[in-house]
Amino acid sequence: MKLSDWAKKQGISYRTAWNHFRSGKLPVPARQLPTGTIIVDDVINGTKAVIYARVSSSDQKKDLEGQINRCLNFANSQGIPVSNTVFEIGSGMNGKRKKLLQLLADPEMTHIIVEHRDRLMLFGSEFVEASLSARGVKLVIADQSELTDDLVQDMISVLTSFCARLYGRRSAKNRAHKAMEATKA
């Protein structure tokens, strides 16, 4: 595929991809044709690695690019050629994230690369990892360290989810915070 198409799939600008190609830091093999067109090999030796990045809300959208870059750097350091990047905005508690479901259903995929385990999902990632492993797909966690406030955030997420079902989505976040503060008192 052309470098411009590959860059669009990765969620990066063509100029960034071109700079990576020129410096030899492109995570996938690429060659330049005599016409000047740069061709990127999307699937290499049966390997189709995909980076999955997720943030919880639209005000964190700027963090997506950093997540993708850290995962790309990790993949480069491990020698894993990345063929695609999938990113979305949605709760880690939501089991109906369209892009993640499409990614998990892809029969050609061999690796899923995420920055932290909770970027894939907050609960039950071990079950998904076991299912992927049975298909021969490897879940690669770029940063194995856990975040220090994960337990508190997980409790808020669970409460938010339950409150959303009981009271509606609009006021669920405020009710969850009030419930957490009531337990502290």
PDB file of C-alpha atoms in Angstrom, residues 31-161:
ATOM      1  CA  ARG A  31      10.564   0.536  -0.474  1.00  0.00           C
ATOM      2  CA  GLN A  32      10.652   3.444  -2.871  1.00  0.00           C
ATOM      3  CA  LEU A  33       9.739   2.820  -6.496  1.00  0.00           C
ATOM      4  CA  PRO A  34      11.662   4.526  -9.317  1.00  0.00           C
ATOM      5  CA  THR A  35       8.673   6.856  -9.700  1.00  0.00           C
ATOM      6  CA  GLY A  36       9.212   8.074  -6.121  1.00  0.00           C
ATOM      7  CA  THR A  37       6.161   6.348  -4.669  1.00  0.00           C
ATOM      8  CA  ILE A  38       6.832   4.690  -1.315  1.00  0.00           C
ATOM      9  CA  ILE A  39       5.218   1.277  -0.894  1.00  0.00           C
ATOM     10  CA  VAL A  40       4.654  -0.157   2.583  1.00  0.00           C
ATOM     11  CA  ASP A  41       4.291  -3.898   3.181  1.00  0.00           C
ATOM     12  CA  ASP A  42       1.138  -4.151   5.297  1.00  0.00           C
ATOM     13  CA  VAL A  43       1.426  -7.804   6.335  1.00  0.00           C
ATOM     14  CA  ILE A  44       4.951  -9.194   6.692  1.00  0.00           C
ATOM     15  CA  ASN A  45       5.683 -12.927   6.819  1.00  0.00           C
ATOM     16  CA  GLY A  46       2.197 -13.665   8.112  1.00  0.00           C
ATOM     17  CA  THR A  47       2.496 -11.065  10.904  1.00  0.00           C
ATOM     18  CA  LYS A  48      -0.297  -8.556  11.274  1.00  0.00           C
ATOM     19  CA  ALA A  49       0.223  -6.531  14.432  1.00  0.00           C
ATOM     20  CA  VAL A  50      -2.317  -3.886  15.387  1.00  0.00           C
ATOM     21  CA  ILE A  51      -1.969  -1.121  17.957  1.00  0.00           C
ATOM     22  CA  TYR A  52      -5.113  -0.464  19.981  1.00  0.00           C
ATOM     23  CA  ALA A  53      -5.367   2.862  21.825  1.00  0.00           C
ATOM     24  CA  ARG A  54      -8.337   4.077  23.869  1.00  0.00           C
ATOM     25  CA  VAL A  55      -9.248   7.009  26.050  1.00  0.00           C
ATOM     26  CA  SER A  56     -12.366   7.308  28.174  1.00  0.00           C
ATOM     27  CA  SER A  57     -13.632  10.718  27.133  1.00  0.00           C
ATOM     28  CA  SER A  58     -13.284  13.269  24.365  1.00  0.00           C
ATOM     29  CA  ASP A  59     -11.418  15.703  26.633  1.00  0.00           C
ATOM     30  CA  GLN A  60      -8.577  13.107  26.705  1.00  0.00           C
ATOM     31  CA  LYS A  61      -8.451  12.871  22.910  1.00  0.00           C
ATOM     32  CA  LYS A  62      -5.031  14.544  22.766  1.00  0.00           C
ATOM     33  CA  ASP A  63      -3.613  11.627  24.812  1.00  0.00           C
ATOM     34  CA  LEU A  64      -4.360   9.201  21.961  1.00  0.00           C
ATOM     35  CA  GLU A  65      -1.424  10.386  19.870  1.00  0.00           C
ATOM     36  CA  GLY A  66       0.985   9.900  22.771  1.00  0.00           C
ATOM     37  CA  GLN A  67      -0.375   6.406  23.409  1.00  0.00           C
ATOM     38  CA  ILE A  68       0.030   5.492  19.746  1.00  0.00           C
ATOM     39  CA  ASN A  69       3.593   6.861  19.597  1.00  0.00           C
ATOM     40  CA  ARG A  70       4.652   4.985  22.754  1.00  0.00           C
ATOM     41  CA  CYS A  71       3.191   1.758  21.363  1.00  0.00           C
ATOM     42  CA  LEU A  72       4.887   2.313  17.980  1.00  0.00           C
ATOM     43  CA  ASN A  73       8.237   2.901  19.714  1.00  0.00           C
ATOM     44  CA  PHE A  74       7.743  -0.247  21.777  1.00  0.00           C
ATOM     45  CA  ALA A  75       6.855  -2.292  18.682  1.00  0.00           C
ATOM     46  CA  ASN A  76       9.946  -0.974  16.908  1.00  0.00           C
ATOM     47  CA  SER A  77      12.155  -1.908  19.860  1.00  0.00           C
ATOM     48  CA  GLN A  78      10.691  -5.443  19.876  1.00  0.00           C
ATOM     49  CA  GLY A  79      10.938  -5.847  16.090  1.00  0.00           C
ATOM     50  CA  ILE A  80       7.176  -6.210  15.679  1.00  0.00           C
ATOM     51  CA  PRO A  81       5.980  -4.767  12.350  1.00  0.00           C
ATOM     52  CA  VAL A  82       2.781  -2.759  12.872  1.00  0.00           C
ATOM     53  CA  SER A  83       0.247  -2.923  10.072  1.00  0.00           C
ATOM     54  CA  ASN A  84      -2.582  -0.866  11.557  1.00  0.00           C
ATOM     55  CA  THR A  85      -3.604   1.390  14.415  1.00  0.00           C
ATOM     56  CA  VAL A  86      -7.082   1.350  15.908  1.00  0.00           C
ATOM     57  CA  PHE A  87      -8.132   4.064  18.329  1.00  0.00           C
ATOM     58  CA  GLU A  88     -11.405   5.018  19.919  1.00  0.00           C
ATOM     59  CA  ILE A  89     -13.005   7.055  22.641  1.00  0.00           C
ATOM     60  CA  GLY A  90     -15.106   5.046  25.065  1.00  0.00           C
ATOM     61  CA  SER A  91     -15.336   3.586  28.512  1.00  0.00           C
ATOM     62  CA  GLY A  92     -13.254   0.548  29.363  1.00  0.00           C
ATOM     63  CA  MET A  93     -16.426  -0.856  30.912  1.00  0.00           C
ATOM     64  CA  ASN A  94     -18.344  -0.703  27.627  1.00  0.00           C
ATOM     65  CA  GLY A  95     -18.426  -4.134  26.004  1.00  0.00           C
ATOM     66  CA  LYS A  96     -19.901  -2.793  22.768  1.00  0.00           C
ATOM     67  CA  ARG A  97     -16.989  -0.729  21.426  1.00  0.00           C
ATOM     68  CA  LYS A  98     -17.339  -1.203  17.656  1.00  0.00           C
ATOM     69  CA  LYS A  99     -13.691  -0.797  16.709  1.00  0.00           C
ATOM     70  CA  LEU A 100     -12.486  -3.197  19.407  1.00  0.00           C
ATOM     71  CA  LEU A 101     -15.078  -5.796  18.390  1.00  0.00           C
ATOM     72  CA  GLN A 102     -14.010  -5.500  14.732  1.00  0.00           C
ATOM     73  CA  LEU A 103     -10.371  -5.843  15.782  1.00  0.00           C
ATOM     74  CA  LEU A 104     -11.058  -8.948  17.866  1.00  0.00           C
ATOM     75  CA  ALA A 105     -12.964 -10.521  14.963  1.00  0.00           C
ATOM     76  CA  ASP A 106     -10.119  -9.987  12.457  1.00  0.00           C
ATOM     77  CA  PRO A 107      -8.921 -13.495  11.468  1.00  0.00           C
ATOM     78  CA  GLU A 108      -5.615 -12.246  10.003  1.00  0.00           C
ATOM     79  CA  MET A 109      -4.433 -10.436  13.133  1.00  0.00           C
ATOM     80  CA  THR A 110      -1.475 -11.965  14.997  1.00  0.00           C
ATOM     81  CA  HIS A 111      -0.689  -9.339  17.671  1.00  0.00           C
ATOM     82  CA  ILE A 112      -2.632  -6.662  19.565  1.00  0.00           C
ATOM     83  CA  ILE A 113      -0.374  -4.050  21.148  1.00  0.00           C
ATOM     84  CA  VAL A 114      -1.745  -1.851  23.954  1.00  0.00           C
ATOM     85  CA  GLU A 115       0.074   0.559  26.237  1.00  0.00           C
ATOM     86  CA  HIS A 116      -1.539  -0.672  29.475  1.00  0.00           C
ATOM     87  CA  ARG A 117      -3.844  -3.626  30.077  1.00  0.00           C
ATOM     88  CA  ASP A 118      -6.662  -1.250  31.095  1.00  0.00           C
ATOM     89  CA  ARG A 119      -6.578   0.410  27.654  1.00  0.00           C
ATOM     90  CA  LEU A 120      -8.038  -2.835  26.283  1.00  0.00           C
ATOM     91  CA  MET A 121     -10.630  -3.188  29.061  1.00  0.00           C
ATOM     92  CA  LEU A 122     -10.917  -2.581  32.766  1.00  0.00           C
ATOM     93  CA  PHE A 123     -12.203  -6.005  33.789  1.00  0.00           C
ATOM     94  CA  GLY A 124     -11.909  -9.398  32.176  1.00  0.00           C
ATOM     95  CA  SER A 125      -8.905  -8.744  29.959  1.00  0.00           C
ATOM     96  CA  GLU A 126      -7.469 -12.078  31.121  1.00  0.00           C
ATOM     97  CA  PHE A 127     -10.419 -13.888  29.520  1.00  0.00           C
ATOM     98  CA  VAL A 128      -9.963 -12.021  26.237  1.00  0.00           C
ATOM     99  CA  GLU A 129      -6.228 -12.722  26.338  1.00  0.00           C
ATOM    100  CA  ALA A 130      -6.876 -16.461  26.850  1.00  0.00           C
ATOM    101  CA  SER A 131      -9.370 -16.494  23.973  1.00  0.00           C
ATOM    102  CA  LEU A 132      -6.924 -14.679  21.685  1.00  0.00           C
ATOM    103  CA  SER A 133      -4.142 -17.040  22.686  1.00  0.00           C
ATOM    104  CA  ALA A 134      -6.277 -20.015  21.684  1.00  0.00           C
ATOM    105  CA  ARG A 135      -6.539 -18.433  18.208  1.00  0.00           C
ATOM    106  CA  GLY A 136      -2.781 -17.856  18.083  1.00  0.00           C
ATOM    107  CA  VAL A 137      -3.072 -14.102  18.660  1.00  0.00           C
ATOM    108  CA  LYS A 138      -0.719 -12.521  21.182  1.00  0.00           C
ATOM    109  CA  LEU A 139      -1.755  -9.625  23.416  1.00  0.00           C
ATOM    110  CA  VAL A 140       1.322  -7.429  23.922  1.00  0.00           C
ATOM    111  CA  ILE A 141       1.330  -4.964  26.820  1.00  0.00           C
ATOM    112  CA  ALA A 142       3.886  -2.207  26.173  1.00  0.00           C
ATOM    113  CA  ASP A 143       4.029  -0.965  29.783  1.00  0.00           C
ATOM    114  CA  GLN A 144       3.515  -3.713  32.358  1.00  0.00           C
ATOM    115  CA  SER A 145       3.563  -1.335  35.346  1.00  0.00           C
ATOM    116  CA  GLU A 146       0.192  -0.750  36.961  1.00  0.00           C
ATOM    117  CA  LEU A 147      -1.162   2.705  37.606  1.00  0.00           C
ATOM    118  CA  THR A 148      -1.269   3.577  41.338  1.00  0.00           C
ATOM    119  CA  ASP A 149      -4.854   4.813  41.470  1.00  0.00           C
ATOM    120  CA  ASP A 150      -6.330   1.955  39.419  1.00  0.00           C
ATOM    121  CA  LEU A 151      -8.424   0.500  42.228  1.00  0.00           C
ATOM    122  CA  VAL A 152     -10.086   3.838  43.013  1.00  0.00           C
ATOM    123  CA  GLN A 153     -10.714   4.499  39.322  1.00  0.00           C
ATOM    124  CA  ASP A 154     -12.116   0.986  38.890  1.00  0.00           C
ATOM    125  CA  MET A 155     -14.521   1.489  41.795  1.00  0.00           C
ATOM    126  CA  ILE A 156     -15.686   4.822  40.355  1.00  0.00           C
ATOM    127  CA  SER A 157     -16.164   3.152  36.959  1.00  0.00           C
ATOM    128  CA  VAL A 158     -18.223   0.334  38.467  1.00  0.00           C
ATOM    129  CA  LEU A 159     -20.365   2.767  40.453  1.00  0.00           C
ATOM    130  CA  THR A 160     -20.797   4.984  37.394  1.00  0.00           C
ATOM    131  CA  SER A 161     -21.921   1.987  35.368  1.00  0.00           C
TER     132      SER A 161
END
